[in-house]
Amino acid sequence: MRLPNERRNLSIIIVGVGIAGVTAAVALRQAGHSVQLFEKSAFAKEVGAAINLAPNGARALRSLGFDLQRALAYRVTGYDFVHGETLEKLNIVHETPKIESGTWAVHRADLHAKLVRLACESHDGMVKGEWGLPVDLRLASRVQSVVSRHDGAAVTLVDGKTLSADVVVGADGGTSVVRSYVLEDYVDEVKQTHSGMAAFRYLIETDQLKADKELAEWLGRTEGAVALFADMAETTAEKHIISYSCHGNELQNFVGIHPSKTEVIEEGDELKGIMMQEYGHFHPSIKNMIGMASHLKRWPLYVHEPISTWIRERVVLIGDAVHPMLPFSAHSANQAVEDGVALGLVLNGNDEADITDSLVKFEKLRKNRVARVQILSSVRAGREAEVQKKLSKYLDLDVTRPPATNPNRCIHDWSYDILTESKKLSKL
Ligand SMILES: Cc1cc2nc3c(=O)[nH]c(=O)nc-3n(C[C@H](O)[C@H](O)[C@H](O)COP(=O)(O)OP(=O)(O)OC[C@H]3O[C@@H](n4cnc5c(N)ncnc54)[C@H](O)[C@@H]3O)c2cc1C
C-alpha cells in the first residue's frame, strides 16, 4: 500500500522523437517514470544538419549525463567575419561573454542518436538504481489524436489503437496535432508571419572543401570559429552564409540566409541553381562550395508569437510544438533541451494529486523564459532595442528588465541554468 505522500512513478506518453521529445524521455526516465515514445517516421527526420548548442543547452544536457565529446560535438572558439566576395577577413569585433560550459556545434544526428541511446539502453554505465525502465520507442507510429481527462490522458494512433497514460507530452514539432488539441480554445494565438527570409541548410565533408585551395586556407585560419560570409555588396538584406564544424570536424555545416517568400520546405540538388543565383556575386570558391552541398534543404522562416497556454489538464506541449522560433540566435533546439530537462525536474517526486499542479509549475517555469528567447530570436544581434516593448510583457522576478544589448542578450540566453531555476520554483 502506498502512503499518502509517497512518490509514484508515472506512465508518460511522448508524441514525437525530435530533440525535444527524446530529451524529455531521458529526463523523465531518469526521474523514475515509465515512458513510451511515439514517432511517426521510421527514422527520426532531418538527419542532415547541425545544431549550435549554446552554454545553457550544453549545461542542461550535461545534467542528464550527456557527454558532448562522445557525440562528436565541436567546441566553438569564436566568430570569423568574412567578406563574401573576396574571402578577406572583415574587421568586425563581435564580443560575446565567455560563459562556462561553452558553445558547441553538433550534428543533429549525433545528438539525437546519443540521446536515444541514453533513453533506451538497459545497461548504460551511468544508469543509477532509481532510473525508470528503458524507454519504449515506437517508430512508424503516427498519433492521430489526443484527449485529456483530469486523471490522465490518451492518444489514438492512425491504426485506431488507443493508449492511456498519466501524462501526454506533445513534442511533435511545427505541425503538432497535440497543439491543435491543447490550443483548441486559443486558435487565434497560433499565428505565423513570414519573415521575408529563408534558410538553405547543407553539409559538406571538410576534406572535400580542402580540395579548393582558397577554402583550405580559410578553413586553416577559421578552425573552431563560427564563420559568417557576409554580402558586402548589398548589406540591407543581410544576406549571408554561416558555417561551422561538426561531427568531430569531419563535416562543415552551412546555413544560407537570404530574402525569399517561399512558404514550403524544399529539398534536393535543384536548389543549387537557386542558391547560385542568390550568391552568384560571391567569391568563386563559395560557388564551388555550393556545388559540393549535400542534403541541401531550404526552409521558409516564420516569426511566431509566444503562446499563452502550454497545458490542457494532463497534456503538455514542449519544443517547436509550442515555441517555434527564427534561427537568428540559434536557440530552438536549446529551448527544446531546456524544456525536456525541466519536465523531468518538475515531474520528479509527485504524489498522484500533484500531477496537474506540477504541469502548471512547468508552464510557469518555462513560459516567460521561452517567450523572451523567442522574441529576441526575431531580431539580429545588436537590434534588441527594437523588441523592448514586446519583451516587457514577459518579465520574471529575476529578469526585471529586458536585455537591450547583444552582450546582455547573450548573458540572458546563455547563463540560464534550468536546474537552479527549477529549484527556485519548488521553494515558492
Ligand atoms: C534553418 C534552421 C536552422 C536551425 N539551426 C538551429 C541551431 O543552430 N540551433 C538550434 O538550437 N536550433 C536550430 N534549429 C531548430 C531546431 O532544428 C529545432 O527547432 C529543434 O530541434 C526542436 O525540435 P523539436 O523536437 O521540437 O521538433 P522536431 O525536430 O520537428 O521533431 C518533432 C518530431 O515529431 C514527429 N511527429 C510529428 N507529428 C507526429 C505525430 N502526429 N505522431 C508522431 N510523431 C510525430 C516528427 O516526425 C519529428 O520527429 C534550426 C532550424 C532551422 C529551420
Coordinates of N, CA and C in Angstrom, one line a residue, residues 223-401:
E223 N 39.6 27.7 -37.9 CA 39.3 26.4 -37.2 C 38.6 26.7 -35.8
G224 N 37.5 26.1 -35.5 CA 36.9 26.2 -34.2 C 35.9 27.4 -34.2
A225 N 36.0 28.3 -35.2 CA 35.1 29.5 -35.1 C 33.9 29.3 -36.0
V226 N 32.8 30.1 -35.6 CA 31.7 30.1 -36.5 C 32.0 31.2 -37.5
A227 N 32.0 30.8 -38.8 CA 32.3 31.8 -39.9 C 31.0 32.4 -40.5
L228 N 31.1 33.7 -40.8 CA 29.9 34.3 -41.4 C 30.4 35.0 -42.7
F229 N 30.0 34.5 -43.8 CA 30.3 35.1 -45.1 C 29.2 36.1 -45.4
A230 N 29.6 37.4 -45.3 CA 28.7 38.5 -45.5 C 28.6 39.0 -46.9
D231 N 27.3 39.4 -47.3 CA 27.1 40.0 -48.6 C 27.5 41.5 -48.4
M232 N 28.6 42.0 -48.9 CA 29.0 43.3 -48.7 C 28.6 44.2 -49.8
A233 N 28.0 43.6 -50.9 CA 27.5 44.4 -52.0 C 26.2 45.0 -51.7
E234 N 25.4 44.3 -50.9 CA 24.0 44.7 -50.6 C 23.7 44.4 -49.1
T235 N 24.1 45.3 -48.2 CA 24.1 45.0 -46.8 C 22.7 45.0 -46.2
T236 N 21.7 45.8 -46.8 CA 20.4 45.9 -46.1 C 19.7 44.6 -46.0
A237 N 19.8 43.7 -47.0 CA 19.1 42.4 -46.9 C 19.7 41.5 -45.9
E238 N 20.9 41.8 -45.5 CA 21.6 40.9 -44.5 C 21.7 39.5 -45.0
K239 N 22.0 39.4 -46.3 CA 22.2 38.0 -46.8 C 23.5 37.5 -46.4
H240 N 23.6 36.3 -45.9 CA 24.9 35.7 -45.5 C 24.9 34.2 -45.5
I241 N 26.0 33.6 -45.3 CA 26.1 32.2 -45.1 C 26.9 32.0 -43.8
I242 N 26.4 31.2 -42.9 CA 27.1 30.8 -41.7 C 27.7 29.4 -41.8
S243 N 28.8 29.2 -41.3 CA 29.4 27.9 -41.3 C 30.1 27.5 -40.0
Y244 N 30.0 26.3 -39.7 CA 30.7 25.8 -38.5 C 30.9 24.2 -38.6
S245 N 32.0 23.7 -37.9 CA 32.3 22.3 -38.0 C 31.4 21.5 -37.1
C246 N 31.2 20.2 -37.5 CA 30.5 19.3 -36.6 C 31.1 17.9 -36.9
H247 N 30.5 16.9 -36.2 CA 30.9 15.5 -36.4 C 32.4 15.3 -36.3
G248 N 33.0 15.8 -35.2 CA 34.4 15.7 -35.0 C 35.2 16.4 -36.1
N249 N 34.7 17.5 -36.6 CA 35.4 18.3 -37.6 C 35.5 17.6 -39.0
E250 N 34.7 16.5 -39.1 CA 34.7 15.8 -40.4 C 33.7 16.5 -41.4
L251 N 32.8 17.2 -40.8 CA 31.8 17.9 -41.7 C 31.7 19.4 -41.4
Q252 N 31.4 20.2 -42.4 CA 31.1 21.6 -42.2 C 29.6 21.8 -42.4
N253 N 29.0 22.5 -41.5 CA 27.5 22.8 -41.7 C 27.4 24.2 -42.2
F254 N 26.5 24.4 -43.1 CA 26.2 25.7 -43.7 C 24.8 26.1 -43.6
V255 N 24.5 27.4 -43.3 CA 23.2 27.9 -43.3 C 23.2 29.2 -44.1
G256 N 22.5 29.3 -45.2 CA 22.5 30.4 -46.1 C 21.2 31.2 -45.9
I257 N 21.3 32.4 -45.2 CA 20.1 33.2 -45.0 C 20.0 34.2 -46.2
H258 N 18.7 34.3 -46.7 CA 18.6 35.1 -47.9 C 17.1 35.6 -48.0
P259 N 16.8 36.7 -48.7 CA 15.4 37.1 -48.8 C 14.7 36.1 -49.7
S260 N 13.5 35.7 -49.3 CA 12.7 34.8 -50.1 C 11.3 34.7 -49.5
K261 N 10.3 34.6 -50.4 CA 8.9 34.5 -49.9 C 8.4 33.0 -49.9
T262 N 9.3 32.1 -50.2 CA 8.9 30.7 -50.2 C 8.2 30.3 -49.0
E263 N 7.1 29.4 -49.1 CA 6.3 29.0 -48.0 C 6.4 27.6 -47.7
V264 N 7.2 26.8 -48.4 CA 7.3 25.4 -48.2 C 8.8 25.0 -48.0
I265 N 8.9 23.8 -47.3 CA 10.3 23.3 -47.1 C 10.6 22.5 -48.4
E266 N 11.8 22.9 -49.0 CA 12.2 22.3 -50.3 C 13.5 21.5 -50.1
E267 N 13.7 20.5 -50.9 CA 14.8 19.7 -50.7 C 15.4 19.2 -52.1
G268 N 16.7 19.0 -52.2 CA 17.2 18.4 -53.4 C 18.2 19.3 -54.1
D269 N 18.9 18.6 -55.1 CA 20.0 19.3 -55.8 C 19.6 20.5 -56.7
E270 N 18.3 20.5 -57.1 CA 17.9 21.6 -58.0 C 17.9 22.9 -57.2
L271 N 18.0 22.9 -55.9 CA 18.1 24.1 -55.1 C 19.4 24.8 -55.3
K272 N 20.4 24.0 -55.8 CA 21.7 24.6 -56.0 C 21.7 25.7 -57.0
G273 N 20.8 25.6 -58.0 CA 20.6 26.6 -59.0 C 20.1 27.9 -58.4
I274 N 19.1 27.8 -57.5 CA 18.6 29.0 -56.8 C 19.6 29.6 -55.9
M275 N 20.4 28.7 -55.2 CA 21.4 29.2 -54.3 C 22.5 30.0 -55.1
M276 N 22.9 29.4 -56.3 CA 23.9 30.1 -57.1 C 23.4 31.4 -57.5
Q277 N 22.1 31.6 -57.8 CA 21.6 32.9 -58.2 C 21.7 33.9 -57.0
E278 N 21.3 33.4 -55.8 CA 21.4 34.2 -54.7 C 22.8 34.7 -54.3
Y279 N 23.7 33.8 -54.5 CA 25.1 34.1 -54.1 C 26.0 34.2 -55.3
G280 N 25.4 34.5 -56.5 CA 26.2 34.5 -57.7 C 27.4 35.5 -57.7
H281 N 27.2 36.6 -56.9 CA 28.3 37.6 -56.9 C 29.3 37.3 -55.8
F282 N 29.2 36.1 -55.1 CA 30.2 35.8 -54.0 C 31.4 35.2 -54.7
H283 N 32.4 35.0 -53.9 CA 33.7 34.5 -54.4 C 33.6 33.2 -55.2
P284 N 34.3 33.0 -56.2 CA 34.2 31.7 -57.0 C 34.3 30.4 -56.1
S285 N 35.1 30.5 -55.0 CA 35.3 29.4 -54.1 C 34.0 29.1 -53.4
I286 N 33.2 30.1 -53.1 CA 31.9 29.9 -52.4 C 30.9 29.2 -53.4
K287 N 31.0 29.6 -54.7 CA 30.2 29.0 -55.6 C 30.6 27.5 -55.8
N288 N 31.9 27.3 -55.8 CA 32.4 25.9 -55.8 C 31.9 25.1 -54.6
M289 N 31.9 25.8 -53.5 CA 31.4 25.2 -52.3 C 29.9 24.8 -52.4
I290 N 29.1 25.7 -53.0 CA 27.7 25.4 -53.1 C 27.5 24.2 -54.0
G291 N 28.3 24.0 -55.0 CA 28.3 22.9 -55.9 C 28.5 21.6 -55.1
M292 N 29.3 21.6 -54.0 CA 29.6 20.4 -53.2 C 28.5 20.1 -52.2
A293 N 27.5 20.9 -52.1 CA 26.5 20.7 -51.0 C 25.8 19.4 -51.0
S294 N 25.7 18.7 -49.9 CA 24.8 17.5 -49.8 C 23.7 17.7 -48.8
H295 N 22.6 17.0 -49.0 CA 21.4 17.1 -48.1 C 20.9 18.6 -48.2
L296 N 20.9 19.2 -49.3 CA 20.5 20.6 -49.4 C 19.0 20.8 -49.2
K297 N 18.6 21.6 -48.2 CA 17.2 21.9 -48.0 C 17.0 23.4 -47.9
R298 N 15.8 23.9 -48.2 CA 15.5 25.3 -47.9 C 14.3 25.4 -47.0
W299 N 14.4 26.2 -46.0 CA 13.3 26.4 -45.0 C 12.8 27.8 -45.1
P300 N 11.5 28.0 -45.2 CA 10.9 29.3 -45.0 C 11.1 29.7 -43.6
L301 N 11.3 31.0 -43.3 CA 11.5 31.4 -41.9 C 10.3 32.3 -41.5
Y302 N 9.6 31.8 -40.5 CA 8.4 32.5 -39.9 C 8.7 33.1 -38.6
V303 N 8.0 34.2 -38.3 CA 8.0 34.8 -37.0 C 6.8 34.2 -36.2
H304 N 7.0 33.7 -35.0 CA 5.9 33.2 -34.2 C 5.8 34.0 -32.9
E305 N 4.6 34.2 -32.5 CA 4.4 35.0 -31.2 C 4.3 34.0 -30.1
P306 N 4.7 34.4 -28.9 CA 4.5 33.5 -27.7 C 3.1 33.1 -27.5
I307 N 2.9 31.8 -27.1 CA 1.6 31.2 -26.8 C 1.3 31.3 -25.3
S308 N 0.1 31.6 -25.0 CA -0.2 31.8 -23.5 C -0.5 30.5 -22.8
T309 N -0.8 29.4 -23.5 CA -1.1 28.1 -22.8 C -0.3 27.0 -23.3
W310 N 0.4 26.3 -22.4 CA 1.2 25.1 -22.8 C 0.5 23.8 -22.4
I311 N -0.5 23.9 -21.5 CA -1.1 22.7 -21.0 C -2.6 22.6 -21.1
R312 N -3.1 21.4 -21.2 CA -4.6 21.3 -21.0 C -4.7 20.0 -20.2
E313 N -5.1 20.2 -18.9 CA -5.2 19.2 -17.9 C -3.9 18.3 -17.9
R314 N -4.0 17.1 -18.4 CA -2.8 16.2 -18.3 C -2.0 16.1 -19.7
V315 N -2.2 17.1 -20.5 CA -1.4 17.1 -21.8 C -0.6 18.4 -21.8
V316 N 0.7 18.2 -22.1 CA 1.6 19.4 -22.1 C 2.4 19.4 -23.4
L317 N 2.7 20.7 -23.8 CA 3.5 20.9 -25.1 C 4.9 21.3 -24.8
I318 N 5.8 20.8 -25.6 CA 7.2 21.2 -25.5 C 7.8 21.4 -26.9
G319 N 9.0 22.1 -26.9 CA 9.7 22.2 -28.2 C 9.0 23.0 -29.2
D320 N 9.3 22.7 -30.5 CA 8.7 23.5 -31.6 C 7.2 23.5 -31.6
A321 N 6.6 22.5 -31.0 CA 5.2 22.4 -31.0 C 4.6 23.6 -30.3
V322 N 5.3 24.2 -29.3 CA 4.8 25.3 -28.6 C 5.6 26.6 -28.8
H323 N 6.8 26.5 -29.2 CA 7.6 27.7 -29.4 C 8.6 27.7 -30.6
P324 N 8.1 27.5 -31.8 CA 9.0 27.6 -32.9 C 9.6 29.0 -33.0
M325 N 10.8 29.1 -33.4 CA 11.4 30.5 -33.4 C 12.4 30.6 -34.6
L326 N 12.7 31.8 -34.9 CA 13.7 32.1 -36.0 C 15.1 31.6 -35.6
P327 N 15.9 31.2 -36.6 CA 17.2 30.6 -36.2 C 18.3 31.7 -35.9
F328 N 17.9 33.0 -35.9 CA 19.0 34.0 -35.8 C 19.8 33.9 -34.6
S329 N 19.3 33.5 -33.4 CA 20.2 33.3 -32.3 C 20.4 31.8 -32.0
A330 N 20.1 31.0 -33.0 CA 20.4 29.5 -32.9 C 19.9 28.9 -31.6
H331 N 18.6 29.2 -31.3 CA 18.1 28.8 -29.9 C 17.0 27.7 -29.8
S332 N 16.3 27.4 -30.9 CA 15.2 26.5 -30.8 C 15.5 25.2 -30.1
A333 N 16.6 24.5 -30.6 CA 16.9 23.2 -30.0 C 17.4 23.4 -28.6
N334 N 18.0 24.5 -28.3 CA 18.5 24.7 -26.9 C 17.3 24.9 -26.0
Q335 N 16.2 25.6 -26.5 CA 15.0 25.7 -25.7 C 14.3 24.3 -25.5
A336 N 14.3 23.5 -26.6 CA 13.7 22.2 -26.6 C 14.4 21.3 -25.5
V337 N 15.8 21.5 -25.4 CA 16.5 20.7 -24.4 C 16.1 21.2 -23.0
E338 N 16.1 22.5 -22.8 CA 15.7 23.0 -21.5 C 14.3 22.5 -21.1
D339 N 13.4 22.5 -22.1 CA 12.0 22.0 -21.8 C 12.1 20.6 -21.3
G340 N 12.8 19.7 -22.0 CA 12.8 18.3 -21.7 C 13.4 18.1 -20.3
V341 N 14.5 18.8 -20.0 CA 15.1 18.6 -18.7 C 14.2 19.2 -17.6
A342 N 13.5 20.3 -17.9 CA 12.6 20.9 -16.9 C 11.5 19.9 -16.6
L343 N 11.0 19.3 -17.6 CA 9.9 18.3 -17.3 C 10.3 17.2 -16.4
G344 N 11.5 16.7 -16.6 CA 12.0 15.7 -15.7 C 12.1 16.2 -14.2
L345 N 12.5 17.4 -14.1 CA 12.7 18.0 -12.8 C 11.4 18.3 -12.1
V346 N 10.5 18.8 -12.8 CA 9.2 19.2 -12.2 C 8.3 18.0 -11.9
L347 N 8.4 17.0 -12.8 CA 7.6 15.8 -12.5 C 8.4 14.7 -11.7
N348 N 9.3 15.2 -10.9 CA 10.1 14.3 -10.0 C 9.5 14.4 -8.6
G349 N 9.1 13.3 -8.0 CA 8.7 13.3 -6.7 C 7.2 13.7 -6.5
N350 N 6.4 13.4 -7.4 CA 5.0 13.8 -7.3 C 4.2 12.8 -6.5
D351 N 3.2 13.2 -5.8 CA 2.2 12.2 -5.4 C 1.1 12.5 -6.4
E352 N 0.2 11.5 -6.5 CA -0.8 11.5 -7.6 C -1.5 12.8 -7.7
A353 N -1.9 13.4 -6.6 CA -2.8 14.6 -6.7 C -2.0 15.8 -7.2
D354 N -0.7 15.7 -7.2 CA 0.1 16.8 -7.6 C 0.4 16.9 -9.1
I355 N 0.0 15.9 -9.9 CA 0.5 15.9 -11.3 C 0.1 17.1 -12.0
T356 N -1.2 17.5 -11.9 CA -1.7 18.7 -12.7 C -1.0 19.9 -12.2
D357 N -0.8 20.0 -10.8 CA -0.1 21.2 -10.2 C 1.3 21.2 -10.8
S358 N 1.9 20.1 -10.9 CA 3.3 20.1 -11.5 C 3.4 20.6 -12.9
L359 N 2.4 20.2 -13.7 CA 2.3 20.7 -15.1 C 2.1 22.2 -15.1
V360 N 1.3 22.7 -14.2 CA 1.1 24.2 -14.1 C 2.5 24.8 -13.7
K361 N 3.2 24.2 -12.8 CA 4.5 24.7 -12.4 C 5.5 24.7 -13.6
F362 N 5.4 23.6 -14.4 CA 6.3 23.5 -15.6 C 6.0 24.7 -16.5
E363 N 4.7 25.0 -16.7 CA 4.4 26.1 -17.6 C 4.9 27.4 -17.0
K364 N 4.8 27.5 -15.7 CA 5.2 28.8 -15.1 C 6.7 28.9 -15.2
L365 N 7.4 27.8 -15.1 CA 8.9 27.8 -15.2 C 9.4 28.2 -16.6
R366 N 8.6 27.7 -17.6 CA 9.1 27.9 -19.0 C 8.6 29.1 -19.8
K367 N 7.3 29.4 -19.5 CA 6.6 30.3 -20.4 C 7.3 31.7 -20.7
N368 N 7.6 32.4 -19.6 CA 8.2 33.7 -19.8 C 9.6 33.6 -20.3
R369 N 10.4 32.7 -19.8 CA 11.8 32.5 -20.3 C 11.8 32.2 -21.8
V370 N 11.0 31.3 -22.2 CA 11.0 30.9 -23.6 C 10.4 32.1 -24.5
A371 N 9.4 32.8 -24.0 CA 8.9 33.9 -24.7 C 9.9 35.0 -25.0
R372 N 10.8 35.2 -24.0 CA 11.8 36.2 -24.2 C 12.8 35.8 -25.2
V373 N 13.2 34.5 -25.1 CA 14.2 34.0 -26.1 C 13.6 34.0 -27.5
Q374 N 12.3 33.6 -27.6 CA 11.6 33.6 -28.9 C 11.6 35.0 -29.5
I375 N 11.2 36.0 -28.7 CA 11.1 37.4 -29.2 C 12.5 37.9 -29.6
L376 N 13.5 37.6 -28.7 CA 14.9 38.0 -29.1 C 15.4 37.4 -30.4
S377 N 14.9 36.1 -30.6 CA 15.4 35.4 -31.8 C 14.8 36.1 -33.1
S378 N 13.8 36.9 -32.9 CA 13.2 37.5 -34.1 C 14.0 38.7 -34.6
V379 N 15.0 39.1 -33.8 CA 15.9 40.2 -34.3 C 17.4 39.8 -34.3
R380 N 18.1 40.4 -35.2 CA 19.6 40.1 -35.3 C 20.3 40.7 -34.1
A381 N 21.5 40.2 -33.9 CA 22.3 40.7 -32.8 C 22.5 42.2 -32.9
G382 N 22.4 42.9 -31.8 CA 22.6 44.4 -31.9 C 21.3 45.2 -32.1
R383 N 20.1 44.4 -32.4 CA 18.9 45.1 -32.6 C 17.9 44.8 -31.5
E384 N 18.4 44.5 -30.3 CA 17.5 44.1 -29.2 C 16.5 45.2 -28.8
A385 N 17.0 46.5 -29.0 CA 16.2 47.7 -28.6 C 14.8 47.6 -29.4
E386 N 14.8 47.0 -30.5 CA 13.5 47.0 -31.3 C 12.4 46.2 -30.7
V387 N 12.8 45.3 -29.8 CA 11.7 44.4 -29.2 C 11.5 44.6 -27.7
Q388 N 12.0 45.8 -27.2 CA 11.9 46.0 -25.7 C 10.4 46.0 -25.3
K389 N 9.5 46.6 -26.0 CA 8.1 46.7 -25.6 C 7.5 45.3 -25.5
K390 N 7.8 44.5 -26.5 CA 7.2 43.1 -26.5 C 7.8 42.3 -25.3
L391 N 9.1 42.5 -25.1 CA 9.8 41.7 -24.1 C 9.2 42.1 -22.7
S392 N 8.8 43.3 -22.5 CA 8.4 43.8 -21.2 C 7.2 43.1 -20.7
K393 N 6.5 42.4 -21.6 CA 5.3 41.6 -21.1 C 5.7 40.3 -20.5
Y394 N 7.0 39.9 -20.6 CA 7.4 38.5 -20.2 C 8.5 38.6 -19.2
L395 N 8.4 39.5 -18.2 CA 9.5 39.6 -17.2 C 9.2 38.6 -16.1
D396 N 10.2 38.4 -15.3 CA 10.1 37.5 -14.1 C 10.8 38.2 -12.9
L397 N 10.7 37.5 -11.8 CA 11.3 38.1 -10.6 C 12.8 38.3 -10.8
D398 N 13.5 37.4 -11.5 CA 14.9 37.6 -11.7 C 15.3 38.4 -13.0
V399 N 14.3 38.6 -13.8 CA 14.6 39.3 -15.1 C 13.6 40.5 -15.1
T400 N 14.0 41.6 -14.4 CA 13.0 42.7 -14.3 C 13.2 43.7 -15.4
R401 N 14.3 43.6 -16.1 CA 14.5 44.5 -17.3 C 14.9 43.7 -18.5

